[in-house]
Amino acid sequence: MEKLYKLISDAQASLFVLFHKTWVYHWHVVGPDFQQLHTLFGGQYEAMFDEVDRISEHMRYLNIKPLSTLTRTTEVSRVEQASNSAQQVGAMEMVKQLHDDHKALIELLSDLSEEADRQKQYATSNLVQDLMESHGKFLWMLRSFTEK
């Protein structure tokens, strides 16, 4: 169970950091695509807020204590947090970073799903597969924004 617990903690932390980064970019996006990206980022961070709560409550169901400090959360996250100079990041760079972050999260969730299946933790696997579908959609939207 230790591997499952580590993966789910890493997923919770990574999801939280991605939620926060998306929220920060929602505030700081500027340029001709402002309205579209502000709306896109807003919808995504709102969905992720609920996902963070859902995975954290599932961790409690598994008798795992969710990470509670920002320090520890950023230490174990596989997603880099937004920098202090987020307001200087261009809109297309924001889209690229978030795209890559969702891709990394999906890879982590895939590993978690496989481990949950191995351990016959099917509720965990189902939850994680829902998250993978959600972030696959976010990935598609971000990718579509940059395609010509």
mmCIF file of C-alpha atoms in Angstrom:
data_model
loop_
_atom_site.group_PDB
_atom_site.id
_atom_site.type_symbol
_atom_site.label_atom_id
_atom_site.label_comp_id
_atom_site.label_asym_id
_atom_site.label_seq_id
_atom_site.Cartn_x
_atom_site.Cartn_y
_atom_site.Cartn_z
ATOM 1 C CA MET A 1 0.000 0.000 0.000
ATOM 2 C CA GLU A 2 2.968 2.320 0.542
ATOM 3 C CA LYS A 3 3.478 2.852 -3.206
ATOM 4 C CA LEU A 4 -0.219 3.641 -3.662
ATOM 5 C CA TYR A 5 -0.131 6.111 -0.770
ATOM 6 C CA LYS A 6 2.941 7.863 -2.201
ATOM 7 C CA LEU A 7 1.393 8.120 -5.668
ATOM 8 C CA ILE A 8 -1.909 9.480 -4.392
ATOM 9 C CA SER A 9 -0.109 12.038 -2.193
ATOM 10 C CA ASP A 10 2.003 13.118 -5.179
ATOM 11 C CA ALA A 11 -1.162 13.386 -7.292
ATOM 12 C CA GLN A 12 -2.937 15.466 -4.646
ATOM 13 C CA ALA A 13 0.048 17.815 -4.366
ATOM 14 C CA SER A 14 0.510 18.098 -8.127
ATOM 15 C CA LEU A 15 -3.180 18.757 -8.667
ATOM 16 C CA PHE A 16 -3.154 21.469 -5.994
ATOM 17 C CA VAL A 17 -0.110 23.191 -7.482
ATOM 18 C CA LEU A 18 -1.635 23.018 -10.980
ATOM 19 C CA PHE A 19 -4.900 24.442 -9.621
ATOM 20 C CA HIS A 20 -3.022 27.342 -8.032
ATOM 21 C CA LYS A 21 -0.831 27.975 -11.078
ATOM 22 C CA THR A 22 -3.889 28.079 -13.336
ATOM 23 C CA TRP A 23 -5.592 30.475 -10.921
ATOM 24 C CA VAL A 24 -2.523 32.766 -10.916
ATOM 25 C CA TYR A 25 -2.378 32.729 -14.720
ATOM 26 C CA HIS A 26 -6.098 33.543 -14.789
ATOM 27 C CA TRP A 27 -5.267 36.765 -12.924
ATOM 28 C CA HIS A 28 -2.208 37.714 -14.970
ATOM 29 C CA VAL A 29 -3.045 36.829 -18.568
ATOM 30 C CA VAL A 30 -2.985 39.843 -20.923
ATOM 31 C CA GLY A 31 -3.030 40.464 -24.638
ATOM 32 C CA PRO A 32 -5.386 40.051 -27.566
ATOM 33 C CA ASP A 33 -6.550 36.627 -26.345
ATOM 34 C CA PHE A 34 -7.207 37.870 -22.811
ATOM 35 C CA GLN A 35 -10.946 37.156 -22.710
ATOM 36 C CA GLN A 36 -10.670 33.643 -24.136
ATOM 37 C CA LEU A 37 -7.760 32.613 -21.905
ATOM 38 C CA HIS A 38 -9.132 34.315 -18.797
ATOM 39 C CA THR A 39 -12.367 32.354 -19.282
ATOM 40 C CA LEU A 40 -10.561 29.096 -20.139
ATOM 41 C CA PHE A 41 -8.232 29.308 -17.141
ATOM 42 C CA GLY A 42 -11.151 30.291 -14.899
ATOM 43 C CA GLY A 43 -13.191 27.240 -15.851
ATOM 44 C CA GLN A 44 -10.195 24.980 -15.387
ATOM 45 C CA TYR A 45 -9.150 26.230 -11.962
ATOM 46 C CA GLU A 46 -12.751 26.066 -10.718
ATOM 47 C CA ALA A 47 -12.980 22.414 -11.806
ATOM 48 C CA MET A 48 -9.615 21.640 -10.213
ATOM 49 C CA PHE A 49 -10.690 23.187 -6.906
ATOM 50 C CA ASP A 50 -13.416 20.538 -6.683
ATOM 51 C CA GLU A 51 -10.987 17.821 -7.802
ATOM 52 C CA VAL A 52 -8.506 18.703 -5.049
ATOM 53 C CA ASP A 53 -11.289 18.357 -2.504
ATOM 54 C CA ARG A 54 -12.460 15.082 -4.022
ATOM 55 C CA ILE A 55 -9.025 13.421 -4.016
ATOM 56 C CA SER A 56 -8.257 14.743 -0.514
ATOM 57 C CA GLU A 57 -11.506 13.337 0.861
ATOM 58 C CA HIS A 58 -10.783 10.027 -0.881
ATOM 59 C CA MET A 59 -7.405 9.977 0.837
ATOM 60 C CA ARG A 60 -9.201 10.309 4.176
ATOM 61 C CA TYR A 61 -11.405 7.360 3.158
ATOM 62 C CA LEU A 62 -8.185 5.369 2.613
ATOM 63 C CA ASN A 63 -6.959 6.562 6.046
ATOM 64 C CA ILE A 64 -4.227 8.689 4.438
ATOM 65 C CA LYS A 65 -3.685 12.193 5.718
ATOM 66 C CA PRO A 66 -3.662 14.642 2.806
ATOM 67 C CA LEU A 67 -0.729 17.011 2.645
ATOM 68 C CA SER A 68 -1.599 20.106 4.624
ATOM 69 C CA THR A 69 1.252 22.575 4.211
ATOM 70 C CA LEU A 70 2.124 24.529 1.107
ATOM 71 C CA THR A 71 5.798 23.840 1.740
ATOM 72 C CA ARG A 72 5.349 20.072 1.678
ATOM 73 C CA THR A 73 2.865 20.280 -1.194
ATOM 74 C CA THR A 74 5.319 22.137 -3.421
ATOM 75 C CA GLU A 75 8.155 19.799 -2.377
ATOM 76 C CA VAL A 76 6.404 16.652 -3.621
ATOM 77 C CA SER A 77 4.478 18.139 -6.547
ATOM 78 C CA ARG A 78 5.547 17.037 -10.002
ATOM 79 C CA VAL A 79 4.233 20.358 -11.324
ATOM 80 C CA GLU A 80 6.266 23.543 -10.890
ATOM 81 C CA GLN A 81 4.424 26.379 -9.218
ATOM 82 C CA ALA A 82 3.944 29.733 -10.931
ATOM 83 C CA SER A 83 6.937 31.990 -10.460
ATOM 84 C CA ASN A 84 6.836 35.280 -8.600
ATOM 85 C CA SER A 85 7.079 36.969 -11.977
ATOM 86 C CA ALA A 86 3.926 35.312 -13.366
ATOM 87 C CA GLN A 87 2.657 38.689 -14.523
ATOM 88 C CA GLN A 88 5.629 38.791 -16.937
ATOM 89 C CA VAL A 89 4.874 35.403 -18.523
ATOM 90 C CA GLY A 90 3.341 35.794 -21.973
ATOM 91 C CA ALA A 91 -0.063 34.294 -22.734
ATOM 92 C CA MET A 92 1.279 31.640 -25.109
ATOM 93 C CA GLU A 93 3.952 30.641 -22.583
ATOM 94 C CA MET A 94 1.206 30.253 -19.968
ATOM 95 C CA VAL A 95 -0.720 27.987 -22.342
ATOM 96 C CA LYS A 96 2.422 25.931 -23.084
ATOM 97 C CA GLN A 97 3.328 25.548 -19.409
ATOM 98 C CA LEU A 98 -0.200 24.525 -18.421
ATOM 99 C CA HIS A 99 -0.358 22.099 -21.362
ATOM 100 C CA ASP A 100 2.879 20.439 -20.248
ATOM 101 C CA ASP A 101 1.703 20.400 -16.614
ATOM 102 C CA HIS A 102 -1.573 18.659 -17.486
ATOM 103 C CA LYS A 103 0.376 16.123 -19.538
ATOM 104 C CA ALA A 104 2.675 15.410 -16.573
ATOM 105 C CA LEU A 105 -0.322 15.108 -14.238
ATOM 106 C CA ILE A 106 -2.030 12.651 -16.584
ATOM 107 C CA GLU A 107 1.128 10.500 -16.626
ATOM 108 C CA LEU A 108 1.192 10.508 -12.811
ATOM 109 C CA LEU A 109 -2.516 9.678 -12.657
ATOM 110 C CA SER A 110 -1.981 6.817 -15.105
ATOM 111 C CA ASP A 111 0.713 5.358 -12.825
ATOM 112 C CA LEU A 112 -1.619 5.782 -9.865
ATOM 113 C CA SER A 113 -4.503 4.085 -11.687
ATOM 114 C CA GLU A 114 -2.332 1.101 -12.597
ATOM 115 C CA GLU A 115 -1.124 0.745 -9.002
ATOM 116 C CA ALA A 116 -4.673 1.049 -7.657
ATOM 117 C CA ASP A 117 -5.805 -1.717 -10.025
ATOM 118 C CA ARG A 118 -2.873 -3.922 -8.953
ATOM 119 C CA GLN A 119 -3.939 -3.480 -5.332
ATOM 120 C CA LYS A 120 -7.645 -3.952 -6.145
ATOM 121 C CA GLN A 121 -8.419 -0.432 -4.956
ATOM 122 C CA TYR A 122 -11.094 0.045 -7.590
ATOM 123 C CA ALA A 123 -12.705 3.119 -6.048
ATOM 124 C CA THR A 124 -9.333 4.836 -6.219
ATOM 125 C CA SER A 125 -8.860 3.699 -9.793
ATOM 126 C CA ASN A 126 -12.305 4.999 -10.773
ATOM 127 C CA LEU A 127 -11.655 8.381 -9.171
ATOM 128 C CA VAL A 128 -8.284 8.676 -10.861
ATOM 129 C CA GLN A 129 -9.709 7.701 -14.244
ATOM 130 C CA ASP A 130 -12.298 10.491 -13.867
ATOM 131 C CA LEU A 131 -9.452 12.912 -13.186
ATOM 132 C CA MET A 132 -7.545 11.630 -16.210
ATOM 133 C CA GLU A 133 -10.564 12.271 -18.422
ATOM 134 C CA SER A 134 -10.977 15.790 -17.028
ATOM 135 C CA HIS A 135 -7.318 16.682 -17.537
ATOM 136 C CA GLY A 136 -7.304 15.067 -20.956
ATOM 137 C CA LYS A 137 -10.035 17.524 -21.899
ATOM 138 C CA PHE A 138 -8.040 20.429 -20.424
ATOM 139 C CA LEU A 139 -4.995 19.233 -22.385
ATOM 140 C CA TRP A 140 -7.024 19.116 -25.600
ATOM 141 C CA MET A 141 -8.361 22.643 -25.043
ATOM 142 C CA LEU A 142 -4.909 24.074 -24.393
ATOM 143 C CA ARG A 143 -3.410 22.212 -27.357
ATOM 144 C CA SER A 144 -6.226 23.396 -29.615
ATOM 145 C CA PHE A 145 -5.600 26.983 -28.621
ATOM 146 C CA THR A 146 -2.089 26.882 -30.046
ATOM 147 C CA GLU A 147 -2.831 24.936 -33.249
ATOM 148 C CA LYS A 148 -3.230 26.803 -36.483
#
